[in-house]
């Protein structure tokens, strides 16, 4: 198996706060890898480091064989990213934003692909509306579309389901599960444990910047354990009223 | 509502201070104070060449300008919330979650801006003068009275621009009709041999205190504020109006530029936000109109032709702030998911900035002709544009993609003033000696290029600021 993501003792400090403390992990090609953790556990910082949006304080990492500090733009050219809470630029319409993304990524023609996504995620009626006027859910659909429209070999997606209704969540979960079957890889950060258990092949648990566990979901299931209970046993000790 | 006001002030403070540390930001008013305190000792020197009346006009004009600049930043009618705050979850959006109307929130927002920037800019400046007054033999009462009239000047600028921008977004024909009426009235007064500045209420009050003059200033201010609030229309925020594809044709037209998609996006942003017209009027033409008027009052104190070149230099400095027009719409965040480096984004913003320099070039050319100095049109335009590119190089180097925010960092502002101040002093002096020496300012292209090159290296090496 080929590792598409390798992190070695990766750490990030913001002022006095150690957001990520020496995390080492490896993600194989074709995996649907779930990075799990409570709010503030360092998940977003991990994705930001792996996509070159922020520099590690120490340690090293490579994505698709590219060092994250050496060529972050090269990484972003080859992967798809859904950043947490980022929204598309205000004064472009949804369709114009996809055309903008296509032009930046040098995708020659996206008309049919864009139409497919508008239909698939059920927001064709919003394609000519300015991004600033879209609802949170529709913006999330647009950000999801821009991450996958160029069919990247690896997608790093941060809480992609958070603003979706249950029907849309189901649709997207199905899409992600099928996406990795073609040898492509997804690195998903989420705190919705049921989703992770349902679609992820491997997972890691991050808590207060420290990696507590990493391994295949199948191993858990083989032991007759469920991911939510396992997660709470590691992270949620003593937090019940 | 007082709680909302306090919360908004805290929010504004934290937005600024988190960018470069509380201490650095807290020092900003002290820097302004220091400049005013030390500058006050130059008053006796200036008085020898400039009549006291003109000095008072200039100081009031400066405060009017300050109000115009503060008010112009972000106050463009219906887009104000989106432009100022983007998609961030600021209190300006709390109408969605709290039982407060958008109009009330907007009123709080304006009052907050007034108070906040008063203590950030106006008071420290006046306080510097007040403390210097005893050393200069100026009575305390007259300095406090000056603080009052200067504050009114500042508020006139703030409420005036607020009024104009809301009228502009409410009805463009009414806006243009109002401007025409203002221009005709202004011209009429000048044609009758009167100086329109003496009809400026705060200046009238300063020249002669009376309760009538004070009341007049307050009534005009209240009128501007209330009418603006009445015209403010929050309904369009969040509308789902459909727009035809503008990006594709613009992308085609700009394909000859480096990074065409980024330039096309900037062009669409400027067009759709109303900024191209709005900013040109409120942040460029109006301030420069005011400057031209006040500079023209001092024509007799400068060598022949000097006024044109002084104006070209001033236009150049103000034109360099067009970089803030194209960087105010988006931080690096929305680009973080794309293969775009910070340096590429700076480059594309500077490309758009370069296209926008047509505006100051035409403006300086028009002023040269109107002032009867057409013979010096070329050196004046060259000087203005050279200063603009030099200043924007420094701005990009010091601030990267956040000039609107980092201007309040004391260190950044000091470095900017120093680097720009020295150069404009040298080239103003050279053009005073001989107008054709202004052509020598093309040499500024070299440091401008070096600063831009260093800016790209510098800002690629730090984590992009999301804000």
XYZ file of C-alpha atoms in Angstrom:
708
model
C 0.000 0.000 0.000
C 1.107 3.586 -0.695
C 0.862 6.255 1.935
C -0.678 9.432 0.508
C -0.387 11.296 3.805
C 2.497 10.902 6.227
C 2.895 12.967 9.362
C 5.871 12.559 11.643
C 5.794 14.140 15.092
C 3.801 17.067 13.707
C 3.218 19.907 16.158
C 1.714 23.373 16.074
C 1.814 26.067 18.713
C -0.173 29.318 18.645
C 1.391 31.611 21.214
C 1.078 29.733 24.498
C -1.396 27.192 23.141
C -0.159 23.850 21.858
C -2.862 23.013 19.327
C -1.218 19.822 18.030
C 1.387 17.903 20.024
C 3.677 15.600 18.068
C 1.161 13.693 15.951
C 2.405 10.875 13.742
C 0.058 9.119 11.355
C -0.117 7.588 7.931
C -3.036 7.410 5.510
C -2.998 4.785 2.766
C -4.241 5.306 -0.746
C -7.907 4.349 -1.117
C -8.739 4.941 2.541
C -11.587 6.948 3.902
C -9.747 8.196 6.943
C -11.659 9.864 9.751
C -9.927 12.277 12.095
C -12.140 12.397 15.172
C -12.050 14.564 18.221
C -14.074 16.961 20.330
C -14.199 20.693 19.621
C -10.774 22.276 19.980
C -8.904 18.987 19.770
C -6.653 20.142 16.914
C -8.462 18.551 13.932
C -8.707 21.743 11.918
C -5.094 22.645 12.670
C -4.050 19.201 11.400
C -5.901 19.754 8.116
C -4.515 23.278 7.839
C -0.968 21.952 8.263
C -1.479 19.117 5.795
C -2.785 21.506 3.141
C -0.088 24.120 3.672
C -2.442 26.734 5.117
C -0.328 26.947 8.251
C 3.237 25.901 8.931
C 4.032 23.232 11.523
C 6.019 24.473 14.508
C 7.960 21.226 14.440
C 7.872 17.790 12.852
C 7.315 17.018 9.202
C 4.570 15.875 6.863
C 4.093 15.014 3.239
C 0.964 14.808 1.130
C 1.065 12.866 -2.142
C 4.838 12.753 -1.653
C 5.130 16.557 -1.433
C 6.575 18.145 1.704
C 3.942 20.439 3.230
C 6.450 23.193 3.948
C 8.263 23.014 0.619
C 5.403 23.242 -1.878
C 2.032 23.962 -0.245
C 0.620 25.386 -3.484
C 1.678 22.205 -5.301
C -0.292 20.175 -2.754
C -3.378 22.361 -3.072
C -3.218 21.975 -6.855
C -3.580 18.209 -6.544
C -6.035 17.815 -3.687
C -9.558 18.976 -2.923
C -10.136 20.928 0.283
C -13.168 21.971 2.260
C -11.884 24.382 4.897
C -13.826 24.727 8.126
C -16.222 27.691 8.124
C -14.726 29.300 5.033
C -17.247 30.673 2.622
C -16.985 31.465 -1.079
C -16.198 35.047 -2.145
C -19.113 37.428 -1.575
C -19.799 39.060 -4.900
C -19.569 36.078 -7.273
C -22.617 33.972 -8.006
C -22.441 30.261 -7.213
C -21.886 29.424 -10.886
C -19.289 32.176 -11.286
C -17.448 30.864 -8.243
C -17.196 27.388 -9.788
C -15.942 28.968 -13.017
C -13.424 30.933 -10.965
C -12.248 27.747 -9.245
C -12.002 26.014 -12.625
C -9.975 28.883 -14.078
C -7.578 28.892 -11.101
C -7.234 25.102 -11.316
C -6.943 25.338 -15.119
C -9.846 22.999 -15.784
C -10.838 23.739 -19.392
C -14.601 23.198 -19.340
C -16.770 22.695 -16.304
C -20.218 23.585 -17.599
C -21.609 20.030 -17.599
C -19.782 19.063 -14.415
C -21.116 22.143 -12.630
C -24.652 21.394 -13.804
C -24.303 17.823 -12.566
C -23.275 19.075 -9.109
C -26.049 21.664 -8.979
C -28.556 18.902 -9.692
C -26.899 16.341 -7.445
C -26.820 18.613 -4.393
C -30.166 20.152 -5.311
C -29.241 23.826 -5.568
C -29.614 24.533 -9.290
C -32.077 27.320 -8.477
C -29.318 29.144 -6.585
C -26.587 29.043 -9.198
C -27.092 32.682 -10.239
C -27.421 34.034 -6.688
C -24.484 35.920 -5.135
C -22.545 33.808 -2.636
C -23.066 36.418 0.094
C -26.820 35.896 -0.223
C -26.747 32.086 0.015
C -27.804 30.243 3.148
C -25.165 28.415 5.189
C -26.327 25.070 3.869
C -26.119 26.211 0.235
C -22.683 27.709 0.787
C -21.601 24.376 2.204
C -22.934 22.644 -0.919
C -20.903 25.042 -3.025
C -17.744 24.467 -0.979
C -18.313 20.715 -1.268
C -18.669 21.063 -5.034
C -15.479 23.102 -5.451
C -13.537 20.459 -3.528
C -14.629 17.603 -5.771
C -15.301 19.201 -9.153
C -11.791 18.375 -10.392
C -12.053 14.817 -9.059
C -8.866 14.976 -6.961
C -6.935 11.864 -5.990
C -7.098 13.067 -2.381
C -9.645 15.262 -0.615
C -9.149 16.757 2.846
C -12.502 17.838 4.164
C -13.188 19.564 7.455
C -16.634 18.949 8.978
C -18.263 18.648 5.540
C -21.691 17.563 6.804
C -22.213 20.097 9.528
C -24.695 22.374 7.720
C -26.500 19.682 5.718
C -29.993 18.373 6.422
C -30.391 14.587 7.019
C -31.317 13.896 3.382
C -28.272 15.754 2.109
C -26.046 14.077 4.705
C -27.179 10.699 3.466
C -26.510 11.656 -0.138
C -23.049 12.974 0.648
C -22.091 9.988 2.815
C -23.018 7.722 -0.087
C -20.973 9.845 -2.489
C -17.900 9.737 -0.244
C -18.127 5.984 0.237
C -18.266 5.445 -3.538
C -15.527 8.016 -4.209
C -12.805 6.023 -2.476
C -13.714 2.811 -4.276
C -11.875 4.115 -7.367
C -8.558 4.229 -5.545
C -8.990 7.816 -4.412
C -8.521 8.867 -0.803
C -10.514 10.996 1.593
C -9.280 12.509 4.848
C -12.315 13.684 6.770
C -12.386 15.572 10.019
C -15.592 15.238 11.975
C -17.077 14.949 15.398
C -20.191 13.145 14.154
C -19.135 9.694 15.313
C -22.015 7.766 13.769
C -21.051 9.077 10.344
C -17.426 8.156 10.879
C -18.355 4.636 11.981
C -20.600 4.221 8.969
C -18.289 5.357 6.200
C -14.674 5.435 7.420
C -12.274 2.577 6.842
C -9.732 3.943 9.321
C -9.824 6.512 12.037
C -7.707 8.439 14.479
C -8.783 10.105 17.713
C -7.253 13.431 18.606
C -7.810 14.997 22.015
C -6.254 18.236 23.264
C -3.721 18.021 20.439
C -2.587 14.510 21.307
C -3.224 11.431 19.187
C -4.956 8.902 21.448
C -5.636 6.142 18.975
C -5.363 5.201 15.312
C -6.502 2.062 13.514
C -9.059 0.407 11.191
C -12.758 0.674 12.003
C -13.042 -3.002 11.100
C -10.856 -3.940 14.089
C -13.281 -2.210 16.417
C -16.237 -3.923 14.852
C -14.453 -7.279 15.058
C -14.145 -6.725 18.800
C -17.874 -6.002 18.949
C -17.262 -2.385 19.889
C -18.907 0.715 18.522
C -16.997 3.834 17.642
C -19.105 6.297 19.695
C -18.670 4.209 22.854
C -14.980 3.667 22.161
C -14.492 7.398 21.555
C -16.269 8.344 24.772
C -14.267 5.791 26.730
C -11.064 7.523 25.600
C -12.136 11.148 25.531
C -15.295 11.581 27.530
C -14.244 10.041 30.860
C -15.734 11.832 33.821
C -17.647 14.323 31.732
C -21.123 12.944 32.394
C -23.345 14.827 34.851
C -28.922 49.342 23.641
C -25.963 50.627 25.643
C -24.821 47.028 26.146
C -24.801 46.512 22.388
C -22.785 49.697 21.925
C -20.200 48.613 24.529
C -20.019 45.137 23.011
C -19.451 46.638 19.553
C -16.645 48.853 20.868
C -15.009 45.823 22.511
C -15.430 43.873 19.293
C -13.825 46.621 17.200
C -10.938 46.826 19.650
C -10.389 43.070 19.599
C -10.552 42.884 15.813
C -7.751 45.423 15.601
C -5.710 44.307 18.574
C -5.715 40.610 17.740
C -4.042 41.392 14.442
C -0.905 42.782 16.024
C -1.206 42.582 19.806
C -3.042 44.799 22.250
C -0.015 46.837 23.289
C 0.999 47.752 19.762
C -2.528 48.864 18.959
C -2.942 50.686 22.272
C 0.119 52.754 21.424
C -1.537 54.117 18.277
C -3.328 57.059 19.994
C -0.062 57.870 21.774
C 1.687 58.144 18.427
C -0.998 60.544 17.199
C -0.689 62.478 20.464
C 3.089 62.691 20.073
C 2.835 63.963 16.505
C 0.304 66.630 17.536
C 2.264 67.678 20.636
C 5.517 68.123 18.740
C 3.764 69.597 15.705
C 2.192 72.273 17.909
C 5.608 73.816 18.509
C 5.807 74.534 14.786
C 2.715 76.769 14.973
C 4.689 79.962 15.748
C 6.951 79.224 12.752
C 3.980 78.549 10.461
C 2.200 81.673 11.716
C 5.006 83.827 10.355
C 4.123 82.873 6.787
C 0.479 81.865 7.089
C -2.320 84.068 8.445
C -4.025 82.685 11.560
C -7.384 82.488 9.730
C -5.929 80.232 7.039
C -4.230 78.037 9.642
C -7.570 77.532 11.355
C -9.186 76.651 8.003
C -6.467 74.075 7.325
C -6.793 72.418 10.742
C -10.588 72.230 10.448
C -10.199 70.871 6.913
C -7.894 68.152 8.246
C -10.524 67.059 10.736
C -13.242 67.205 8.104
C -11.019 65.004 5.937
C -10.458 62.607 8.808
C -14.208 62.276 9.241
C -14.646 61.718 5.514
C -11.973 59.017 5.484
C -13.293 57.212 8.565
C -16.869 57.482 7.305
C -15.931 56.496 3.776
C -14.341 53.293 4.985
C -17.120 50.789 4.787
C -20.096 53.119 4.727
C -21.492 52.483 1.321
C -25.183 52.175 1.965
C -26.713 48.759 1.640
C -23.455 46.875 1.278
C -21.994 48.235 4.481
C -22.611 45.149 6.612
C -21.253 42.747 4.033
C -18.308 44.862 3.046
C -17.240 45.741 6.512
C -17.818 42.382 8.118
C -17.889 39.812 5.348
C -19.280 36.528 6.550
C -17.829 36.840 10.022
C -20.245 36.420 12.909
C -20.004 39.953 14.233
C -22.580 41.777 16.293
C -23.705 43.637 13.191
C -25.454 40.387 12.292
C -27.100 39.944 15.663
C -30.471 41.061 14.299
C -30.769 37.476 13.145
C -30.505 36.026 16.622
C -31.559 38.868 18.921
C -34.778 40.836 19.128
C -33.162 43.991 17.677
C -33.926 45.564 14.322
C -31.175 45.967 11.716
C -31.782 49.719 11.757
C -31.097 49.859 15.510
C -27.968 47.802 15.066
C -26.840 50.054 12.265
C -27.449 53.159 14.392
C -25.334 51.584 17.141
C -22.697 50.728 14.589
C -22.458 54.356 13.429
C -22.383 55.746 16.967
C -19.767 53.162 17.897
C -17.617 54.156 14.908
C -17.968 57.823 15.842
C -16.937 57.328 19.470
C -14.278 54.727 18.718
C -12.491 56.734 16.066
C -12.890 59.929 18.091
C -10.796 58.400 20.866
C -8.458 56.695 18.413
C -7.690 59.736 16.238
C -9.414 62.989 17.184
C -8.940 63.245 20.913
C -5.231 62.236 21.004
C -4.499 64.820 18.321
C -6.366 67.586 20.136
C -4.936 66.550 23.495
C -1.405 66.908 22.098
C -2.254 70.479 21.152
C -3.904 71.154 24.517
C -0.813 69.999 26.429
C 1.496 72.009 24.197
C -0.650 75.159 24.531
C 0.802 76.419 27.872
C 4.306 76.325 26.360
C 3.071 78.423 23.454
C 1.148 80.909 25.597
C -2.246 79.816 24.296
C -5.079 79.968 26.881
C -6.573 76.621 27.886
C -10.101 77.841 27.171
C -9.271 78.500 23.524
C -7.690 75.048 23.118
C -10.784 73.391 24.609
C -12.969 75.481 22.325
C -10.821 74.328 19.414
C -11.336 70.722 20.517
C -15.091 71.313 20.299
C -15.015 72.843 16.818
C -12.560 70.246 15.534
C -14.771 67.468 16.882
C -17.704 69.024 15.063
C -15.604 69.149 11.867
C -14.793 65.462 12.273
C -18.487 64.650 12.805
C -19.430 66.690 9.739
C -17.067 64.564 7.658
C -18.373 61.323 9.160
C -22.080 62.157 8.924
C -21.622 63.892 5.567
C -20.116 60.846 3.917
C -22.649 58.635 5.650
C -25.440 60.825 4.283
C -23.999 60.877 0.749
C -23.429 57.129 0.674
C -26.939 56.266 1.854
C -28.446 58.728 -0.640
C -26.264 57.101 -3.314
C -27.543 53.621 -2.502
C -31.129 54.857 -2.099
C -31.410 56.737 -5.397
C -28.600 57.471 -7.813
C -30.504 60.230 -9.699
C -31.232 62.003 -6.390
C -27.578 61.614 -5.415
C -26.330 63.184 -8.639
C -28.957 65.921 -8.438
C -27.851 66.675 -4.878
C -24.188 66.817 -5.900
C -25.054 69.093 -8.813
C -26.987 71.377 -6.501
C -24.075 71.415 -4.072
C -21.621 72.205 -6.875
C -23.806 75.005 -8.258
C -24.241 76.509 -4.784
C -20.517 76.239 -4.127
C -19.668 77.832 -7.480
C -22.246 80.564 -6.922
C -20.757 81.513 -3.567
C -17.244 81.580 -5.022
C -18.431 83.631 -8.008
C -19.858 86.181 -5.621
C -16.372 86.648 -4.194
C -17.059 84.882 -0.897
C -14.968 82.075 0.529
C -17.327 79.077 0.953
C -15.211 77.827 3.869
C -16.610 80.582 6.076
C -20.067 79.010 5.711
C -18.819 75.745 7.180
C -20.732 75.651 10.528
C -17.843 74.463 12.792
C -15.616 77.152 11.304
C -18.350 79.764 11.783
C -18.508 78.685 15.407
C -14.748 78.861 15.753
C -14.602 82.353 14.278
C -17.346 83.638 16.537
C -18.895 81.726 19.403
C -22.643 82.039 19.671
C -25.337 79.636 20.792
C -26.896 80.088 17.366
C -23.713 78.900 15.623
C -23.386 75.946 18.010
C -27.049 75.076 17.507
C -26.665 75.307 13.734
C -23.802 72.788 13.764
C -25.779 70.406 15.972
C -28.953 70.714 13.892
C -27.137 70.047 10.607
C -25.357 67.049 12.126
C -28.577 65.648 13.580
C -30.316 66.162 10.238
C -27.573 64.311 8.319
C -27.604 61.452 10.828
C -31.384 61.050 11.029
C -31.942 61.271 7.278
C -29.147 58.737 6.689
C -30.680 56.367 9.174
C -34.093 56.867 7.660
C -32.774 56.158 4.155
C -30.758 53.138 5.259
C -32.343 50.100 3.729
C -31.285 46.772 5.200
C -33.788 44.814 3.123
C -31.373 44.033 0.313
C -29.018 42.265 2.737
C -29.602 38.592 2.121
C -31.799 39.006 -0.955
C -31.721 36.232 -3.518
C -31.561 38.349 -6.649
C -30.223 36.483 -9.672
C -27.301 37.870 -11.636
C -26.139 37.093 -15.175
C -22.659 35.607 -15.604
C -20.262 38.529 -15.556
C -17.161 36.567 -14.622
C -16.739 34.701 -17.945
C -16.722 37.758 -20.258
C -14.487 39.717 -17.859
C -12.106 36.751 -17.642
C -11.901 36.743 -21.457
C -11.154 40.450 -21.589
C -8.479 40.253 -18.906
C -6.774 37.137 -20.272
C -3.680 39.182 -21.208
C -2.959 39.900 -17.534
C -1.003 37.699 -15.150
C -3.431 35.601 -13.045
C -6.534 36.446 -15.138
C -9.063 34.627 -12.878
C -7.953 36.589 -9.819
C -8.029 39.892 -11.700
C -11.471 39.038 -13.127
C -12.777 38.255 -9.659
C -11.497 41.603 -8.365
C -13.163 43.400 -11.271
C -16.499 41.674 -10.596
C -16.146 42.470 -6.862
C -15.526 46.147 -7.559
C -18.414 46.351 -9.997
C -21.034 44.449 -8.013
C -20.229 46.045 -4.654
C -20.595 49.502 -6.170
C -17.070 50.221 -5.000
C -15.640 51.349 -8.303
C -18.003 54.312 -8.366
C -18.579 54.593 -4.622
C -14.946 54.459 -3.555
C -13.880 56.683 -6.453
C -16.319 59.316 -5.266
C -16.072 58.976 -1.488
C -12.470 57.908 -0.963
C -10.865 59.676 -3.901
C -12.715 62.550 -5.579
C -14.384 64.011 -2.457
C -11.204 64.063 -0.287
C -9.162 65.401 -3.200
C -11.818 68.017 -3.926
C -11.603 69.198 -0.333
C -7.790 69.181 -0.452
C -7.768 71.131 -3.729
C -10.061 73.738 -2.268
C -7.984 74.239 0.868
C -4.678 74.102 -0.987
C -5.913 76.748 -3.404
C -6.412 79.059 -0.420
C -2.683 78.868 0.167
C -1.601 79.461 -3.440
C 0.074 82.746 -2.569
C 2.433 81.046 -0.110
C 3.949 78.672 -2.668
C 6.187 79.214 -5.694
C 4.426 79.300 -9.113
C 3.338 75.833 -10.334
C 4.128 74.356 -6.913
C 0.498 73.881 -6.007
C -0.085 71.562 -8.961
C 2.855 69.362 -7.981
C 1.928 69.379 -4.319
C -1.514 68.286 -5.410
C -0.063 65.599 -7.700
C 1.951 64.203 -4.777
C -1.143 64.248 -2.531
C -3.180 62.553 -5.249
C -0.437 59.932 -5.550
C -0.559 59.145 -1.834
C -4.374 58.932 -1.851
C -4.291 56.885 -5.084
C -2.022 54.359 -3.347
C -4.890 53.633 -0.945
C -6.752 52.065 -3.891
C -4.836 48.963 -2.841
C -7.125 48.890 0.184
C -10.165 48.902 -2.127
C -9.133 45.620 -3.709
C -7.940 43.946 -0.523
C -10.961 44.782 1.619
C -13.305 42.208 0.093
C -11.556 39.031 1.034
C -8.847 37.794 3.324
C -6.763 34.792 2.301
C -9.358 32.393 3.752
C -11.474 31.805 0.636
C -8.311 31.111 -1.387
C -6.923 28.638 1.140
C -8.586 25.731 -0.646
C -7.082 26.706 -3.997
C -3.564 26.453 -5.415
C -2.881 30.137 -4.826
C 0.049 31.510 -2.844
C -0.185 34.729 -0.844
C 2.434 36.222 -3.190
C 0.241 35.403 -6.203
C -2.684 37.101 -4.541
C -0.597 40.197 -3.739
C 0.545 40.236 -7.364
C -3.014 40.034 -8.651
C -4.228 42.758 -6.278
C -1.395 44.966 -7.501
C -2.385 44.224 -11.092
C -5.919 45.414 -10.366
C -4.430 48.386 -8.534
C -2.375 49.217 -11.634
C -5.504 49.236 -13.802
C -7.209 51.540 -11.287
C -4.343 54.025 -11.644
C -6.075 55.264 -14.782
C -8.344 57.182 -12.376
C -5.598 59.290 -10.696
C -3.809 59.727 -14.038
C -6.928 61.192 -15.654
C -7.690 63.158 -12.491
C -4.266 64.833 -12.324
C -4.376 65.519 -16.073
C -7.799 67.148 -15.703
C -6.646 69.241 -12.737
C -3.552 70.353 -14.686
C -5.738 71.553 -17.553
C -8.374 73.170 -15.325
C -5.681 74.948 -13.317
C -4.234 76.409 -16.546
C -1.056 74.370 -16.109
C -1.473 72.052 -19.107
C 2.198 72.565 -19.996
C 3.123 70.602 -16.876
C 0.536 67.868 -17.342
C 3.107 65.152 -18.097
C 5.486 65.770 -15.161
C 2.531 66.162 -12.787
C 0.990 62.848 -13.901
C 4.384 61.108 -13.753
C 4.996 62.449 -10.242
C 1.536 61.428 -8.996
C 1.747 57.900 -10.396
C 5.354 57.394 -9.262
C 4.446 58.369 -5.703
C 1.391 56.110 -5.855
C 3.369 53.054 -6.988
C 6.149 53.734 -4.500
C 3.642 54.118 -1.637
C 1.747 50.972 -2.627
C 5.027 49.040 -2.735
C 5.653 50.066 0.866
C 2.050 49.284 1.809
C 2.276 45.780 0.300
C 5.595 45.186 2.026
C 4.370 46.386 5.415
C 0.813 45.042 5.355
C 0.575 42.236 2.790
C -3.125 41.657 2.160
C -4.362 43.483 5.294
C -3.604 47.199 4.829
C -7.034 48.208 6.158
C -6.252 46.683 9.521
C -2.492 46.936 9.900
C -2.573 50.706 9.413
C -3.414 50.869 13.122
C -0.212 49.109 14.089
C 2.003 51.896 15.430
C 5.175 50.367 14.043
C 3.641 49.877 10.605
C 2.178 53.381 10.483
C 5.422 54.951 11.656
C 7.473 53.082 9.052
C 4.957 53.978 6.342
C 4.947 57.683 7.265
C 8.713 57.770 7.408
C 9.346 55.966 4.133
C 6.660 57.848 2.214
C 7.234 61.191 3.972
C 10.914 61.445 3.084
C 10.300 60.689 -0.564
C 7.364 63.046 -1.051
C 9.268 65.837 0.687
C 12.240 65.354 -1.630
C 10.195 65.190 -4.829
C 7.870 68.036 -3.802
C 10.942 70.199 -3.187
C 12.541 69.180 -6.490
C 9.369 69.984 -8.432
C 9.154 73.350 -6.648
C 12.676 74.176 -7.868
C 11.928 73.119 -11.424
C 8.656 71.502 -12.562
C 10.484 69.241 -15.001
C 12.511 67.701 -12.179
C 9.271 65.906 -11.307
C 9.990 63.565 -14.206
C 12.904 62.260 -12.142
C 10.364 60.590 -9.864
C 10.254 57.653 -12.289
C 13.299 56.496 -10.349
C 10.805 55.536 -7.608
C 9.870 52.575 -9.797
C 13.078 50.885 -8.607
C 12.349 50.961 -4.846
C 8.672 50.226 -5.608
C 9.687 47.083 -7.480
C 12.087 46.064 -4.719
C 9.473 46.580 -2.013
C 6.921 44.521 -3.966
C 9.452 41.751 -4.508
C 10.275 41.711 -0.802
C 6.563 41.859 0.060
C 5.944 38.637 -1.851
C 8.831 36.857 -0.126
C 7.901 38.230 3.290
C 4.195 37.371 3.218
C 4.705 33.940 1.679
C 6.869 33.101 4.675
C 4.224 33.807 7.328
C 0.949 32.048 7.983
C -1.843 33.784 6.078
C -4.083 35.794 8.391
C -7.699 34.759 8.385
C -9.885 37.641 9.581
